[in-house]
Short mmCIF file of C-alpha atoms and ligand atoms in Angstrom, two decimals:
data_model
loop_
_atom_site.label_atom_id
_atom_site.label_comp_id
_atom_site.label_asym_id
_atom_site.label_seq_id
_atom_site.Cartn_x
_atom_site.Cartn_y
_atom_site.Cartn_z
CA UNK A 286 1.69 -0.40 24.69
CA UNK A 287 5.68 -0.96 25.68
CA UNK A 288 6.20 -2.43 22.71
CA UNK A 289 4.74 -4.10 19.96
CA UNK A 290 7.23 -5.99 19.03
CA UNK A 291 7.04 -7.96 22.14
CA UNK A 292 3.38 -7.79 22.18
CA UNK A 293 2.82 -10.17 19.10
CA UNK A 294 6.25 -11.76 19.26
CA UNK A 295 7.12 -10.47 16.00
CA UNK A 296 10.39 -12.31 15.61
CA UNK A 297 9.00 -15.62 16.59
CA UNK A 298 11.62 -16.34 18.78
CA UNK A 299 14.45 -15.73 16.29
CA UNK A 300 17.11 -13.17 17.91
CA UNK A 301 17.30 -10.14 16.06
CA UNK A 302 20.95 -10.26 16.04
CA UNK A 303 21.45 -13.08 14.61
CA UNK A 304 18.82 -11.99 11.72
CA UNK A 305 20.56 -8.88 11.55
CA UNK A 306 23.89 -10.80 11.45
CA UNK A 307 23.02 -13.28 9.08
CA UNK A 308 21.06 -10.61 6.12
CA UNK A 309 22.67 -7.18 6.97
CA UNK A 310 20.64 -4.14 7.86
CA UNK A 311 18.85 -1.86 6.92
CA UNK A 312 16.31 -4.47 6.63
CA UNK A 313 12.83 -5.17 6.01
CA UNK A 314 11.64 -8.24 7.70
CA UNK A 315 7.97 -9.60 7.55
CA UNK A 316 6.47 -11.65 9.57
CA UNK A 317 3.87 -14.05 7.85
CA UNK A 318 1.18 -14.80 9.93
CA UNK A 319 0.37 -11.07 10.75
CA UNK A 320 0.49 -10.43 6.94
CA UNK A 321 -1.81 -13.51 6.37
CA UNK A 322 -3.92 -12.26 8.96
CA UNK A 323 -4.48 -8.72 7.25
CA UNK A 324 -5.12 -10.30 4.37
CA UNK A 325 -8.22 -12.40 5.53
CA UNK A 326 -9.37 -9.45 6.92
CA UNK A 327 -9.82 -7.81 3.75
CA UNK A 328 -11.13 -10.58 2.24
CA UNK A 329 -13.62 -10.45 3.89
CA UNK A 330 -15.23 -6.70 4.38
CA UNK A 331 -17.88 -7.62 2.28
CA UNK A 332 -19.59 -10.90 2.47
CA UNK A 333 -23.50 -10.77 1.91
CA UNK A 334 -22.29 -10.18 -1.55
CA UNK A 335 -19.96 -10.92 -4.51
CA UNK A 336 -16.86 -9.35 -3.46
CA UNK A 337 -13.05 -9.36 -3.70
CA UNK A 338 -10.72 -7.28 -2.30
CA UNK A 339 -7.53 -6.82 -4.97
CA UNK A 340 -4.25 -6.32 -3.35
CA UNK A 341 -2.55 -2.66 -4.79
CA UNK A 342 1.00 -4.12 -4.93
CA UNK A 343 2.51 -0.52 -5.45
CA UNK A 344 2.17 -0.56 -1.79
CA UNK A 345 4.34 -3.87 -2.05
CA UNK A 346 5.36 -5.55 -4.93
CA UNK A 347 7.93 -8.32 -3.45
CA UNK A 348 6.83 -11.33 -5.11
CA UNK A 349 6.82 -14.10 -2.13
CA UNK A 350 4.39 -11.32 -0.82
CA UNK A 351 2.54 -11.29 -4.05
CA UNK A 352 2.64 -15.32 -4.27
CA UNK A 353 0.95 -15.39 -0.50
CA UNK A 354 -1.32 -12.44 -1.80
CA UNK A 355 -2.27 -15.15 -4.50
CA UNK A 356 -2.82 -18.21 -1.72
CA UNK A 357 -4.60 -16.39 0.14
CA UNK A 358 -7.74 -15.62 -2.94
CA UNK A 359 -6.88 -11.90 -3.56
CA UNK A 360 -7.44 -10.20 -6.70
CA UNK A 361 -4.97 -7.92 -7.75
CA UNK A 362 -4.28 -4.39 -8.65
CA UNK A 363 -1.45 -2.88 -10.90
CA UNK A 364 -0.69 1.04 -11.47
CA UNK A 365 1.34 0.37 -14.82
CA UNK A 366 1.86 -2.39 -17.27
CA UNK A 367 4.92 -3.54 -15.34
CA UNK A 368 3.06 -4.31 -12.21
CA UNK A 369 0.72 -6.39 -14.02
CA UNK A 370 3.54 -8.25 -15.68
CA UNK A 371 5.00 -8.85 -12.48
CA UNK A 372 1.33 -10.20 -11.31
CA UNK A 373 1.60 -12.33 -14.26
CA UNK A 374 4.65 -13.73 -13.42
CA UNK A 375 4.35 -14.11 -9.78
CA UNK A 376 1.42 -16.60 -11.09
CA UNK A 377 -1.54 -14.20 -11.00
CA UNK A 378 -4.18 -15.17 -13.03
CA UNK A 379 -5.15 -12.36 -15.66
CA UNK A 380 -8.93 -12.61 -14.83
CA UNK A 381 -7.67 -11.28 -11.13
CA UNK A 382 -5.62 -8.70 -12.53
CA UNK A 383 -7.39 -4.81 -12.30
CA UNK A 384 -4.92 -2.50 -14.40
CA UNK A 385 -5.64 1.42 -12.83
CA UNK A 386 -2.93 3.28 -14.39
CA UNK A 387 -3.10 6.93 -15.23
CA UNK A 388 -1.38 8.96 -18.35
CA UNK A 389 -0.19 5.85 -20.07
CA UNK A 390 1.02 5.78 -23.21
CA UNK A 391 -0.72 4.23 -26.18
CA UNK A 392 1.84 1.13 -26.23
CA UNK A 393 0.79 0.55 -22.46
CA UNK A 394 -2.51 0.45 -23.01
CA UNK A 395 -2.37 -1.55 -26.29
CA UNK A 396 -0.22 -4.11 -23.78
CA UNK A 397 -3.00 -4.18 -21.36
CA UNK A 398 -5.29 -5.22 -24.08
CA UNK A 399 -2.68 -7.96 -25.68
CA UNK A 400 -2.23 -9.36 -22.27
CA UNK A 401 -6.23 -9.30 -21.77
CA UNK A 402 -6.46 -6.79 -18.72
CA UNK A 403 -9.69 -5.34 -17.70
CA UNK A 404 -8.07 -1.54 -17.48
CA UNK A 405 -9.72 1.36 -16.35
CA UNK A 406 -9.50 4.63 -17.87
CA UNK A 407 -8.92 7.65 -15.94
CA UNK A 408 -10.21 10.57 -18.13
CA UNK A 409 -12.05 11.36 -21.69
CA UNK A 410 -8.93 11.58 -23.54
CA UNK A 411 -7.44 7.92 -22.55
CA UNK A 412 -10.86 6.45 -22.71
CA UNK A 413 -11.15 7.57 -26.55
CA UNK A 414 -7.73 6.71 -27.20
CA UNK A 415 -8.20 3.54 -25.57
CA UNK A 416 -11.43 3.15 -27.52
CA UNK A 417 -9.60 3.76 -30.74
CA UNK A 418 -7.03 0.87 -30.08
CA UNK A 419 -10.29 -1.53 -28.78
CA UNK A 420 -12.99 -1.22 -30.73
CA UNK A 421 -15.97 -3.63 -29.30
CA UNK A 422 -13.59 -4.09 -26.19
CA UNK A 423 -14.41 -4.12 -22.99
CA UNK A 424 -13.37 -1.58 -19.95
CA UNK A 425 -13.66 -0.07 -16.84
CA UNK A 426 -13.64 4.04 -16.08
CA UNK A 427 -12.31 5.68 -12.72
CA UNK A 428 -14.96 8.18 -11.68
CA UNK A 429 -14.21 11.16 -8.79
CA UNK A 430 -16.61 10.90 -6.73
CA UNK A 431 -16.01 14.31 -5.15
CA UNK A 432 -14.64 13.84 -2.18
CA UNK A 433 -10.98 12.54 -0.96
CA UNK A 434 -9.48 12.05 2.41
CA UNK A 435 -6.15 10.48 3.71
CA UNK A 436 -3.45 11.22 5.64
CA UNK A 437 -1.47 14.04 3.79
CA UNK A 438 -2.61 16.23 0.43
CA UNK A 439 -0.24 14.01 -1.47
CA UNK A 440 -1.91 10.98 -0.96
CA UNK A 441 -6.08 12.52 -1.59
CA UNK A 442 -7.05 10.90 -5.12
CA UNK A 443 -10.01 12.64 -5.12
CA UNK A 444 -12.26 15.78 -4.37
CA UNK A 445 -11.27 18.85 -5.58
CA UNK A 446 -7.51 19.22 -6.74
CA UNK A 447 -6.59 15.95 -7.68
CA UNK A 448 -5.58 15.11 -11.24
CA UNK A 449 -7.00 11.63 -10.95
CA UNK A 450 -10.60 10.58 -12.75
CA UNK A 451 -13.11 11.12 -14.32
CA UNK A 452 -15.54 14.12 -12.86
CA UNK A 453 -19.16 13.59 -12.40
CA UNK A 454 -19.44 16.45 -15.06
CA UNK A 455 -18.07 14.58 -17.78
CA UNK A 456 -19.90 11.42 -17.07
CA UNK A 457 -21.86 11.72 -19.92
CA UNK A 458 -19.70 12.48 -22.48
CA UNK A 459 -17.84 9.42 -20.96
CA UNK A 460 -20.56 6.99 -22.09
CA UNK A 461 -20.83 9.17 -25.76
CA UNK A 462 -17.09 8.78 -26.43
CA UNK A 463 -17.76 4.83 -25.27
CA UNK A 464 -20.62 4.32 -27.57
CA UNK A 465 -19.11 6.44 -30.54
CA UNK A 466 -16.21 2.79 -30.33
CA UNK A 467 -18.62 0.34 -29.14
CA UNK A 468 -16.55 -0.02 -25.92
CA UNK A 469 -18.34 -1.64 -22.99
CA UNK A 470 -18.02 -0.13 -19.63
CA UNK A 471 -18.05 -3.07 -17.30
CA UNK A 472 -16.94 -1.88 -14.36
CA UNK A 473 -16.44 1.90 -12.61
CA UNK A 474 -14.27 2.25 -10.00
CA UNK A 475 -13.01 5.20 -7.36
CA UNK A 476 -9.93 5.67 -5.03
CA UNK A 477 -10.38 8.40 -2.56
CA UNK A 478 -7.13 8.57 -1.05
CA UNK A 479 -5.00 6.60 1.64
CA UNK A 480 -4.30 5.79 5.36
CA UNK A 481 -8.41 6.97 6.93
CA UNK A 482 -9.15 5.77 9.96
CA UNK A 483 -12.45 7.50 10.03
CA UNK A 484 -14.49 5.72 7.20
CA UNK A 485 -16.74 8.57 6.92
CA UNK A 486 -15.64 9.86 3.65
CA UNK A 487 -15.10 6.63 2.24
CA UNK A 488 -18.91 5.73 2.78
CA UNK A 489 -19.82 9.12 1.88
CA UNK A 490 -17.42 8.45 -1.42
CA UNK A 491 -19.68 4.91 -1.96
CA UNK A 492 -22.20 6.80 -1.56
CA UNK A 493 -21.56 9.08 -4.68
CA UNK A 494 -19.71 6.17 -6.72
CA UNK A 495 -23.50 4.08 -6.13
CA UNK A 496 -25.28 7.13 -7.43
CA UNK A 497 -23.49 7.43 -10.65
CA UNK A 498 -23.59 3.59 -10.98
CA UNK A 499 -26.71 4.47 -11.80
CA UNK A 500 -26.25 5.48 -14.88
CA UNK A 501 -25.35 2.51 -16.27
CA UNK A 502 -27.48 -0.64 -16.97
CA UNK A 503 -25.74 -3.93 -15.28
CA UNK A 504 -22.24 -3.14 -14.79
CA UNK A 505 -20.45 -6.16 -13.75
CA UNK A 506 -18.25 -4.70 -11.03
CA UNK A 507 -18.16 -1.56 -8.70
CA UNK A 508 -15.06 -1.17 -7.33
CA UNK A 509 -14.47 1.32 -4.32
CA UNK A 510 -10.68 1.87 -4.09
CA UNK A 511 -8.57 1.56 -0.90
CA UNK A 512 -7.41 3.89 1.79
CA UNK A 513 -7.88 1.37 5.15
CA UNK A 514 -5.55 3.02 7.51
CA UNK A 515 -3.32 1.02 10.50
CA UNK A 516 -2.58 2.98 13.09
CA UNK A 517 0.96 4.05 13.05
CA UNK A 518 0.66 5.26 16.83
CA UNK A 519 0.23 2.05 18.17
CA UNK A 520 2.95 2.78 21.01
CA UNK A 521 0.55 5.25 22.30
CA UNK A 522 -2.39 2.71 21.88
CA UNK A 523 -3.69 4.12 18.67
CA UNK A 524 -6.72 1.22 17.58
CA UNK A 525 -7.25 -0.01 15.05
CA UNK A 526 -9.29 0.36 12.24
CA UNK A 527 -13.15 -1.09 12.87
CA UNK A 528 -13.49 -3.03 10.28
CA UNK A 529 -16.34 -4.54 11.98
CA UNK A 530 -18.34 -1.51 12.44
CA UNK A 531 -17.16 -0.21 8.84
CA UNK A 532 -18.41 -3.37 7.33
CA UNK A 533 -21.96 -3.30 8.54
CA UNK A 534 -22.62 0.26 7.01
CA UNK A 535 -20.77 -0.39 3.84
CA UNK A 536 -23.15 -3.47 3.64
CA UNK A 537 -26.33 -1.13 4.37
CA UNK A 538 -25.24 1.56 1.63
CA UNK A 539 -24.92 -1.51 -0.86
CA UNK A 540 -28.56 -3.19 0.18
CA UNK A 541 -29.84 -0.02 -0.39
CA UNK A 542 -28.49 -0.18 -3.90
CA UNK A 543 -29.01 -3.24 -4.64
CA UNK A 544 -32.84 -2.94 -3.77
CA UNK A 545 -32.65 0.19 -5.90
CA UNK A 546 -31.47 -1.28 -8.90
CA UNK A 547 -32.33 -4.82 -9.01
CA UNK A 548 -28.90 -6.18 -10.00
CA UNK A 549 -26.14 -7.04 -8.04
CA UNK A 550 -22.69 -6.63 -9.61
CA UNK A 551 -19.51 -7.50 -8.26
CA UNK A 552 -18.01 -5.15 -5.41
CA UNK A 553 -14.33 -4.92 -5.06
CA UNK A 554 -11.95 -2.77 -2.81
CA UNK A 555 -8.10 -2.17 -3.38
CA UNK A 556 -6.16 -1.98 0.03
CA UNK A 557 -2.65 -1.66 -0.37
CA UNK A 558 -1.34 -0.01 2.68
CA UNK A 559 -3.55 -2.24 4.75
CA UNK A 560 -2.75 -5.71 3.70
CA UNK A 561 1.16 -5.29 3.85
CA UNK A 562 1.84 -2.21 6.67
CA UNK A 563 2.09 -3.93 10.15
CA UNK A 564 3.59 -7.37 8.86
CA UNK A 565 6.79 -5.68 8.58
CA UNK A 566 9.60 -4.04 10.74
CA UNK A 567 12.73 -2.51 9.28
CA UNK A 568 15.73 -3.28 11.20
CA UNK A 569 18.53 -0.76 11.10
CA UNK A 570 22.00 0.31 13.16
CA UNK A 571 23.05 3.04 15.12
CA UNK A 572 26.56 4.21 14.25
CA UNK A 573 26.96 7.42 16.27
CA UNK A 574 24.93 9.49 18.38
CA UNK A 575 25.87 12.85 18.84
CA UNK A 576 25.28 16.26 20.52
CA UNK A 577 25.00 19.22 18.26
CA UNK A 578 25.21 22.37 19.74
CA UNK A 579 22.25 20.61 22.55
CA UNK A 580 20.43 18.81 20.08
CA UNK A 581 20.93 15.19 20.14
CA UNK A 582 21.06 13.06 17.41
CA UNK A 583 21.47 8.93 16.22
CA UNK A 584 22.39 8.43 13.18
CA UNK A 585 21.24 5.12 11.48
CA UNK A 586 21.85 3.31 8.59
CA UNK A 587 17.65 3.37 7.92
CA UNK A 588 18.15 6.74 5.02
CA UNK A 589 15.70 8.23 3.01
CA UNK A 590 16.36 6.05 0.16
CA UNK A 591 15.49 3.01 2.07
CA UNK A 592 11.97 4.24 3.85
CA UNK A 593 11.48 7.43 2.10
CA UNK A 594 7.88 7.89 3.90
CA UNK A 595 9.36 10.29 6.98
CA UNK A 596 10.60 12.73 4.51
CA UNK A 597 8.22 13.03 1.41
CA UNK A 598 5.02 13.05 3.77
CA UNK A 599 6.69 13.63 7.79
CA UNK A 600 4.91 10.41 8.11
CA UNK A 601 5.00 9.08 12.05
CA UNK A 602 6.74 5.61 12.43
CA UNK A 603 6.98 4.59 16.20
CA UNK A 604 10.64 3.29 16.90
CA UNK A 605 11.97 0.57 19.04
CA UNK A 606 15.31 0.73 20.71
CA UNK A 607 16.58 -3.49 20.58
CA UNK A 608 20.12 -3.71 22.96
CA UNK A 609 21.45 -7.51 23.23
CA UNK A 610 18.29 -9.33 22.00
CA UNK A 611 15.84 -7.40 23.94
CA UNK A 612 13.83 -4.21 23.53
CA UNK A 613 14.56 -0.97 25.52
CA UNK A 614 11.28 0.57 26.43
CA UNK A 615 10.32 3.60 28.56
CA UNK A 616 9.58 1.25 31.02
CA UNK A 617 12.94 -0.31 31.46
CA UNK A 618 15.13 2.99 30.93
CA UNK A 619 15.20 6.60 30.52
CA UNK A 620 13.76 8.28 27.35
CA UNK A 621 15.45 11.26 26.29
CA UNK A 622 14.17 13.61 22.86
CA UNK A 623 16.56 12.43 20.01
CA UNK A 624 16.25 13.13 16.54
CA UNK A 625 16.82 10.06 14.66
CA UNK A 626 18.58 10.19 11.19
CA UNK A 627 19.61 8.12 7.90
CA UNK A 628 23.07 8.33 6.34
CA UNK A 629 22.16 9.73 3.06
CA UNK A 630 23.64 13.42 2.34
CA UNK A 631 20.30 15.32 3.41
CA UNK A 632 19.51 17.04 6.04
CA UNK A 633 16.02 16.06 5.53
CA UNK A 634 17.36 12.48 5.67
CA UNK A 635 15.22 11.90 9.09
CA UNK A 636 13.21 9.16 10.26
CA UNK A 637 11.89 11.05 13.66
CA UNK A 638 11.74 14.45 15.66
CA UNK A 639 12.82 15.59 18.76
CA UNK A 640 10.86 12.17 19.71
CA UNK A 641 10.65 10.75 23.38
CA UNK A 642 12.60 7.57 23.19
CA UNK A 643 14.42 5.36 25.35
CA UNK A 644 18.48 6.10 25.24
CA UNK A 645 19.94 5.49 22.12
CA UNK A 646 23.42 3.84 22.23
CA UNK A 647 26.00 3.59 19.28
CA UNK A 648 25.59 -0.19 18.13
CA UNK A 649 21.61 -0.75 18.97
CA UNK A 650 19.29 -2.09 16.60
CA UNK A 651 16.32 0.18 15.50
CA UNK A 652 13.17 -1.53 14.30
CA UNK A 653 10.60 0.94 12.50
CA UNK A 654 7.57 -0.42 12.37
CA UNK A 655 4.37 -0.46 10.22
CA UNK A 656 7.24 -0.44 7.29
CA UNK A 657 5.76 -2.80 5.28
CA UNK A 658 3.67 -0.60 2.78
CA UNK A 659 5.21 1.87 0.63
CA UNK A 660 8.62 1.01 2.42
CA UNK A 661 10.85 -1.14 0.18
CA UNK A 662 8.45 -0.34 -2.59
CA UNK A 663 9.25 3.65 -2.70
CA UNK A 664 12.95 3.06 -2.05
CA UNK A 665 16.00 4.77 -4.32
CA UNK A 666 19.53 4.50 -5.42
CA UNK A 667 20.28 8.12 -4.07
CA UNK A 668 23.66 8.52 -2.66
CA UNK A 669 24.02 5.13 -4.80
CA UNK A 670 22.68 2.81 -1.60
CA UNK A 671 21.80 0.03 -2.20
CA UNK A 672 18.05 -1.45 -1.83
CA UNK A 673 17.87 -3.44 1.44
CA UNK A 674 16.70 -7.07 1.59
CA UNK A 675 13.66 -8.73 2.42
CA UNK A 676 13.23 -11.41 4.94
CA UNK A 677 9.80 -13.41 5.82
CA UNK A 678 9.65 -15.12 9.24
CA UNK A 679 7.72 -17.85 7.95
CA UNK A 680 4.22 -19.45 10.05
CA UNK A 681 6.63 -22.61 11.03
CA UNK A 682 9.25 -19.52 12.75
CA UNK A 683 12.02 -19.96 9.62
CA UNK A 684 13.53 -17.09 8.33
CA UNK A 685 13.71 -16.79 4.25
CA UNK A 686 15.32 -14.25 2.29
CA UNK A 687 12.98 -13.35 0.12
CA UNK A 688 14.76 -10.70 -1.76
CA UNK A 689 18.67 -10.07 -1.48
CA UNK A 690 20.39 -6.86 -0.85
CA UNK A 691 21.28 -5.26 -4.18
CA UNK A 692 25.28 -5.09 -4.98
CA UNK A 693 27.93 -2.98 -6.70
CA UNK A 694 27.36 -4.90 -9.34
CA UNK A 695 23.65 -4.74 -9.40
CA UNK A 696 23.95 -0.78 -9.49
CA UNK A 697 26.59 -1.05 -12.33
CA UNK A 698 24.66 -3.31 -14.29
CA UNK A 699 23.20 -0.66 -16.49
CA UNK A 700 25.90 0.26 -18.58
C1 PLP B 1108 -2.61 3.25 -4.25
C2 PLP B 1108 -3.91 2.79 -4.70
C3 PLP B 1108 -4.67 1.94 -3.90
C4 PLP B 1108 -4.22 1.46 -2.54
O1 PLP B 1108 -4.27 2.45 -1.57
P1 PLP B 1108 -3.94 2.07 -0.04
O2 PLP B 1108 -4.03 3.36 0.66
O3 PLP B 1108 -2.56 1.53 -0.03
O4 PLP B 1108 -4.94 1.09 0.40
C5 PLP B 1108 -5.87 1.50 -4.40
N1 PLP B 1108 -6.33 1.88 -5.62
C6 PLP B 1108 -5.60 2.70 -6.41
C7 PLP B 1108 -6.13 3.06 -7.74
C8 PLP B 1108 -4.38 3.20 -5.99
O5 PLP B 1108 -3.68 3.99 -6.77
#
């Protein structure tokens, strides 16, 4: 396609000038209907049976995203004791809150169980310490089901190498060490990594999880992880993920189960990445292009520290070029290769390659997009920046700062 942004109207009619004039750039800006939209997909991958999908907010943790996370009946999932308190806050209800940290400290787990969160324990050695501080408790216990898959090695949970969960090995001595405190494992959950497209591993991963399920005798909840990709390619017509198709066979592996058994707990899945990705465009600023020595370059005001994803993984973001309102595509001008950087003092401070893109000019807008999952959410201080805002372009076509640009004094505040 020419451009997405175009292709689902992203800004609703709004100029992106005059957004860009009114909040500043760099900036993230959702648009709500695609992000409701994700999220009643997810909702509703499984629904033969009981099933919720919990949103991972370390993907995104902006609370107007978390509230509308919350409207629209998601569960919820937290990584430490802070993102469930900011679940709490945000109105969460603790029932819906899934804590899946890993190498937590005693006081974080004894937190979990003050605040009455179902946690799950990610090896022997926090399951008996977490056994010791909740004796006759309930919990949950993240198994490896022995394969991962995702988009880069840093992002496979599971499978060989990984220091996440619990191996199939051990699951015994799991349930010993549970017994030995009269802890209850409810639930057992997996994640095998993030951003597949090809569900094959995922089911395969099921697959395993189901098998070791059944070593327990009525757990109340299986819970599969997340990983659902979006494709990030979608300027060269990269589809998306078939939910539809991926639903059916999920569905078959858990009829199969349930037949097997003759109990049916609750499923869950955890997208992150999925729920919050495509709702969101970063808007940034050319100040300079330049030729170095043949290479050319635009340098933005988009760094590392405020979409860190390019760097830490070379993770593809297509780019639209936006002169005077409208967007530049290869069908309305020339493309050129450009490599397009950040203003952070890096020279690994780059948001594209050598990349085919329509002529750059000092003073364009750039919108990344797909920057709404593990974008503002991974961002830093470094060079002391400061963290963009947030803006949601509301159903009714509104915008709404939904979180403001950090400040001077913001950064000083620590002292
Ligand atoms: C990060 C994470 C997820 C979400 O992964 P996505 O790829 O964003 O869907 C789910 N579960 C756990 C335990 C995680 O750490």
């Amino acid at each position: 396609m020419d451009s997405y942004i175009n292709s689902v109207d992203f800004f609703k009619g709004n100029k992106p000038e005059d957004i860009a004039a009114q909040y500043g750039t760099p900036l993230y800006v959702y648009n709500e209907d695609i992000l409701r939209n994700c999220m009643r997909t997810v909702k509703n991958i499984i629904t033969k049976y009981p099933y919720t999908a919990n949103f991972s907010i370390k993907a995104n943790s902006n609370l107007h995203i978390i509230k509308i996370a919350i409207e629209e009946g998601l569960n919820c999932d937290a990584v430490s004791i802070n993102e469930a308190k900011i679940l709490l806050h945000a109105g969460q209800s603790k029932e819906k809150i899934f804590f899946v940290p890993n190498n937590v400290s005693e006081e974080e787990l004894q937190e979990a169980i003050d605040l009455g969160i179902m946690t799950a324990l990610d090896s022997l050695d926090q399951l008996e310490r977490y056994g010791k501080l909740n004796k006759g408790g309930r919990c949950a216990i993240r198994l490896n089901p022995g394969v991962g898959a995702g988009h880069h090695e840093k992002v496979i949970t599971a499978g060989k190498n990984t220091k996440f969960a619990i191996v199939d090995s051990d699951l015994d001595e799991a349930i010993a060490i549970a017994k030995k405190y009269d802890l209850k494992i409810v639930g057992i959950c997996q994640h095998v990594g993030s951003l597949f497209m090809d569900p094959t591993p995922f089911l395969q991963a099921v697959k395993n999880l189901l098998y070791m399920a059944k070593k327990f005798d009525n757990l109340e909840f299986i819970d599969f992880g997340g990983g659902y990709g979006v494709p990030y390619h979608k300027l060269a017509d990269e589809q998306p993920f078939d939910f539809e198709g991926f639903s059916k066979k999920f569905e078959a592996l858990l009829d199969e189960f349930i037949s097997e058994v003759g109990y049916t707990p609750l499923f869950k899945t955890e997208p992150g990445r999925y729920v919050a990705c495509e709702s969101c465009v970063l808007l940034g600023r050319i100040h300079a292009t330049k030729n170095n020595a043949g290479k050319k370059f635009a340098g933005s005001d988009i760094g590392m520290t405020t979409l860190v994803r390019p760097s830490l993984y070379d993770s593809h973001h297509d780019i639209e070029i936006i002169r005077d309102n409208e967007v530049v595509t290869p069908a309305n001008s020339e493309v050129e290769s450009i490599t397009v950087t950040g203003n952070i003092c890096e020279s690994g401070d780059i948001l594209c390659k050598d990349r085919e893109l329509p002529v750059i000019k000092t003073g364009d807008l750039i919108a990344v997009l797909d920057a709404g999952a593990y974008g503002y959410s991974m961002c830093s201080e470094y060079n002391s920046r400061f963290k963009p805002a947030e803006v949601l372009i509301t159903s009714n076509g509104d915008t709404k700062l939904i979180r403001r640009r950090q400040t001077l004094e913001d950064l000083l505040s620590l002292y």
